[in-house]
Amino acid sequence: RRAACHTASMRIRQAQPDDVDVLSELSRRTFTQTFGHLYRPEDLAFHLEHTCSVEALAPLLADSAHRCWLAVEDDGTQEGVNGSLGGVVGYVLAGPASLPHDGLHPEDGEIKRLYLLQGSQGSGRGAALMRTAVDWLLEGGPRVLWLSVWSENDGAQRFYRRFGFERAGEYLYPVGEHRDHELIFRRTAGATALG
């Protein structure tokens, strides 16, 4: 099992229950940086409280069916940028598949979130997090993997295709009273592409 992996100036470590405050703050920052401009303030606030709060994230960190990994800067270059995050610049969350698609099976896995702070994208950090999560999801052998991505995020869609994911459906993702057009991507059990 992969407990941690390293790149030039970053390490990846599994999040522990006592990381929940950092994970909550990181979730709020990354979601707001990337998508905050799309929503009314009240819709954004509702979403952050229900998906990014300590109360929402603590059960996931305590659940053995889920895993979360943090990307941590080793050289301190991000300390001034993210202050209270202690060098953490991104994370990936994986677990059982739960997307609204008829093709899901109980044994399928899902990349539930992959977020990086602005300024940390396009640097290999996202690929390292993605490989860590996919490796864990496939530890028990080949299985189908899923994820969802905003329909207008072309860069993320290209990124996921590098890992063998292809479009398999769509749905409306609620953010408060707003509904985002999300695409559902699937990676077949036999796929070999890995970023």
CSV table of C-alpha atoms in Angstrom, one decimal:
chain,number,residue,atom,x,y,z
A,1,ARG,CA,0.0,0.0,0.0
A,2,ARG,CA,1.3,3.4,-0.9
A,3,ALA,CA,1.5,5.5,2.3
A,4,ALA,CA,3.4,8.4,0.8
A,5,CYS,CA,5.1,9.4,-2.4
A,6,HIS,CA,7.5,12.1,-3.2
A,7,THR,CA,8.3,14.5,-6.1
A,8,ALA,CA,11.0,17.1,-6.4
A,9,SER,CA,9.6,19.6,-3.8
A,10,MET,CA,6.4,17.8,-2.7
A,11,ARG,CA,5.3,14.8,-0.7
A,12,ILE,CA,2.0,13.1,-0.7
A,13,ARG,CA,0.7,11.7,2.6
A,14,GLN,CA,-2.5,10.1,3.6
A,15,ALA,CA,-4.8,12.5,5.5
A,16,GLN,CA,-5.6,11.5,9.1
A,17,PRO,CA,-8.6,12.5,11.2
A,18,ASP,CA,-6.7,15.3,12.9
A,19,ASP,CA,-6.1,16.9,9.4
A,20,VAL,CA,-9.8,17.7,9.2
A,21,ASP,CA,-9.4,21.4,9.9
A,22,VAL,CA,-6.7,21.8,7.2
A,23,LEU,CA,-8.7,19.7,4.8
A,24,SER,CA,-11.8,21.9,5.4
A,25,GLU,CA,-9.9,25.1,4.8
A,26,LEU,CA,-8.2,23.7,1.7
A,27,SER,CA,-11.6,22.5,0.4
A,28,ARG,CA,-13.1,25.9,0.9
A,29,ARG,CA,-10.2,27.8,-0.7
A,30,THR,CA,-9.8,25.6,-3.8
A,31,PHE,CA,-13.5,25.3,-4.6
A,32,THR,CA,-13.9,29.1,-4.2
A,33,GLN,CA,-10.8,29.9,-6.3
A,34,THR,CA,-11.9,27.6,-9.1
A,35,PHE,CA,-15.7,27.9,-9.1
A,36,GLY,CA,-16.8,30.6,-6.7
A,37,HIS,CA,-17.5,33.1,-9.5
A,38,LEU,CA,-20.2,30.9,-10.9
A,39,TYR,CA,-22.6,31.1,-8.0
A,40,ARG,CA,-24.7,33.5,-6.0
A,41,PRO,CA,-23.0,34.1,-2.6
A,42,GLU,CA,-25.8,32.3,-0.8
A,43,ASP,CA,-25.5,29.2,-3.0
A,44,LEU,CA,-21.7,29.1,-2.6
A,45,ALA,CA,-22.0,29.5,1.2
A,46,PHE,CA,-24.6,26.7,1.4
A,47,HIS,CA,-22.4,24.4,-0.7
A,48,LEU,CA,-19.2,25.1,1.3
A,49,GLU,CA,-21.0,24.5,4.6
A,50,HIS,CA,-22.5,21.2,3.4
A,51,THR,CA,-19.5,19.7,1.6
A,52,CYS,CA,-16.4,21.5,2.9
A,53,SER,CA,-17.1,21.9,6.6
A,54,VAL,CA,-15.3,20.0,9.4
A,55,GLU,CA,-18.7,18.3,10.1
A,56,ALA,CA,-19.0,17.1,6.5
A,57,LEU,CA,-15.4,15.9,6.1
A,58,ALA,CA,-14.7,14.3,9.5
A,59,PRO,CA,-16.9,11.2,8.7
A,60,LEU,CA,-15.0,10.6,5.4
A,61,LEU,CA,-11.6,10.7,7.1
A,62,ALA,CA,-12.8,8.2,9.7
A,63,ASP,CA,-14.4,5.8,7.1
A,64,SER,CA,-12.1,3.0,6.1
A,65,ALA,CA,-13.9,2.8,2.7
A,66,HIS,CA,-12.6,6.3,1.8
A,67,ARG,CA,-9.0,7.6,1.5
A,68,CYS,CA,-7.8,11.1,1.2
A,69,TRP,CA,-4.2,12.2,0.4
A,70,LEU,CA,-2.7,15.6,0.8
A,71,ALA,CA,0.0,17.2,-1.4
A,72,VAL,CA,2.5,19.0,0.9
A,73,GLU,CA,5.2,21.3,-0.1
A,74,ASP,CA,8.5,20.2,1.4
A,75,ASP,CA,10.6,23.4,0.7
A,76,GLY,CA,8.2,25.9,2.3
A,77,THR,CA,7.7,27.8,-1.0
A,78,GLN,CA,3.9,27.8,-0.5
A,79,GLU,CA,3.9,28.8,3.2
A,80,GLY,CA,3.3,32.5,2.4
A,81,VAL,CA,0.5,31.6,0.0
A,82,ASN,CA,-1.5,29.2,2.2
A,83,GLY,CA,-0.4,30.2,5.7
A,84,SER,CA,-2.6,28.1,8.0
A,85,LEU,CA,-2.5,25.2,5.6
A,86,GLY,CA,1.1,24.4,6.7
A,87,GLY,CA,2.4,23.8,3.1
A,88,VAL,CA,-0.6,21.7,2.0
A,89,VAL,CA,-1.5,22.7,-1.6
A,90,GLY,CA,-4.0,20.1,-2.8
A,91,TYR,CA,-5.8,16.8,-2.1
A,92,VAL,CA,-7.5,13.9,-3.6
A,93,LEU,CA,-10.4,12.0,-2.1
A,94,ALA,CA,-11.4,8.5,-3.3
A,95,GLY,CA,-14.0,5.9,-2.2
A,96,PRO,CA,-16.9,3.8,-3.3
A,97,ALA,CA,-18.7,5.0,-6.5
A,98,SER,CA,-21.9,6.9,-5.8
A,99,LEU,CA,-22.6,8.9,-9.0
A,100,PRO,CA,-26.1,8.9,-10.5
A,101,HIS,CA,-25.4,6.5,-13.3
A,102,ASP,CA,-27.2,3.2,-14.1
A,103,GLY,CA,-23.9,1.4,-14.9
A,104,LEU,CA,-22.5,1.7,-11.4
A,105,HIS,CA,-21.8,-1.5,-9.4
A,106,PRO,CA,-21.2,-1.9,-5.7
A,107,GLU,CA,-17.5,-2.8,-6.2
A,108,ASP,CA,-16.8,0.3,-8.4
A,109,GLY,CA,-14.5,3.0,-7.1
A,110,GLU,CA,-14.6,6.8,-7.6
A,111,ILE,CA,-12.3,9.7,-7.6
A,112,LYS,CA,-14.5,12.0,-5.6
A,113,ARG,CA,-12.5,15.2,-5.5
A,114,LEU,CA,-9.1,16.4,-6.8
A,115,TYR,CA,-8.4,20.0,-5.9
A,116,LEU,CA,-5.2,22.1,-6.0
A,117,LEU,CA,-4.6,25.7,-5.0
A,118,GLN,CA,-4.2,28.2,-7.8
A,119,GLY,CA,-0.5,28.4,-8.6
A,120,SER,CA,0.0,24.7,-7.9
A,121,GLN,CA,-1.7,23.4,-11.0
A,122,GLY,CA,0.1,22.2,-14.1
A,123,SER,CA,3.1,21.2,-12.0
A,124,GLY,CA,2.7,17.4,-11.8
A,125,ARG,CA,1.1,17.6,-8.4
A,126,GLY,CA,-2.3,16.7,-9.7
A,127,ALA,CA,-1.0,13.8,-11.6
A,128,ALA,CA,0.9,12.5,-8.5
A,129,LEU,CA,-2.3,12.8,-6.4
A,130,MET,CA,-4.3,11.1,-9.1
A,131,ARG,CA,-1.9,8.2,-9.5
A,132,THR,CA,-1.9,7.7,-5.7
A,133,ALA,CA,-5.7,7.5,-5.6
A,134,VAL,CA,-6.0,5.2,-8.7
A,135,ASP,CA,-3.4,2.9,-7.3
A,136,TRP,CA,-5.3,2.6,-4.0
A,137,LEU,CA,-8.6,2.0,-5.8
A,138,LEU,CA,-7.1,-0.8,-7.8
A,139,GLU,CA,-5.2,-2.5,-5.0
A,140,GLY,CA,-7.8,-5.3,-4.9
A,141,GLY,CA,-7.5,-5.9,-8.6
A,142,PRO,CA,-9.0,-4.3,-11.7
A,143,ARG,CA,-12.4,-2.6,-11.3
A,144,VAL,CA,-14.3,0.2,-13.0
A,145,LEU,CA,-13.6,3.7,-11.7
A,146,TRP,CA,-15.7,6.8,-12.0
A,147,LEU,CA,-15.5,10.6,-11.5
A,148,SER,CA,-17.5,13.7,-12.4
A,149,VAL,CA,-16.2,16.9,-14.0
A,150,TRP,CA,-17.7,20.2,-14.8
A,151,SER,CA,-18.8,20.3,-18.4
A,152,GLU,CA,-17.0,23.5,-19.2
A,153,ASN,CA,-13.7,22.4,-17.6
A,154,ASP,CA,-11.9,21.3,-20.7
A,155,GLY,CA,-8.5,21.1,-19.1
A,156,ALA,CA,-9.7,18.8,-16.4
A,157,GLN,CA,-11.4,16.6,-19.0
A,158,ARG,CA,-8.1,16.3,-20.9
A,159,PHE,CA,-6.3,15.5,-17.7
A,160,TYR,CA,-8.7,12.7,-16.8
A,161,ARG,CA,-8.6,11.2,-20.3
A,162,ARG,CA,-4.8,10.7,-19.8
A,163,PHE,CA,-5.7,8.3,-17.0
A,164,GLY,CA,-8.0,6.3,-19.2
A,165,PHE,CA,-11.3,7.9,-18.3
A,166,GLU,CA,-13.9,8.6,-21.0
A,167,ARG,CA,-17.3,10.3,-20.9
A,168,ALA,CA,-20.1,8.0,-19.9
A,169,GLY,CA,-23.0,10.3,-18.9
A,170,GLU,CA,-24.1,13.6,-17.4
A,171,TYR,CA,-26.2,15.0,-14.6
A,172,LEU,CA,-27.0,18.2,-12.7
A,173,TYR,CA,-24.9,18.8,-9.7
A,174,PRO,CA,-26.5,21.0,-7.0
A,175,VAL,CA,-24.7,24.0,-5.6
A,176,GLY,CA,-27.3,25.5,-3.3
A,177,GLU,CA,-30.2,26.2,-5.6
A,178,HIS,CA,-27.9,26.4,-8.7
A,179,ARG,CA,-27.4,23.3,-10.9
A,180,ASP,CA,-24.1,22.6,-12.7
A,181,HIS,CA,-24.0,20.6,-15.8
A,182,GLU,CA,-21.6,17.8,-14.8
A,183,LEU,CA,-20.1,15.1,-17.0
A,184,ILE,CA,-19.7,11.5,-15.7
A,185,PHE,CA,-16.4,9.8,-16.7
A,186,ARG,CA,-15.7,6.1,-16.5
A,187,ARG,CA,-12.4,4.1,-16.6
A,188,THR,CA,-13.0,0.5,-17.6
A,189,ALA,CA,-11.5,-2.3,-15.5
A,190,GLY,CA,-9.0,-3.1,-18.2
A,191,ALA,CA,-7.7,0.4,-18.8
A,192,THR,CA,-4.0,0.8,-18.6
A,193,ALA,CA,-3.4,4.5,-19.2
A,194,LEU,CA,-2.1,6.2,-16.1
A,195,GLY,CA,-1.3,9.8,-16.8
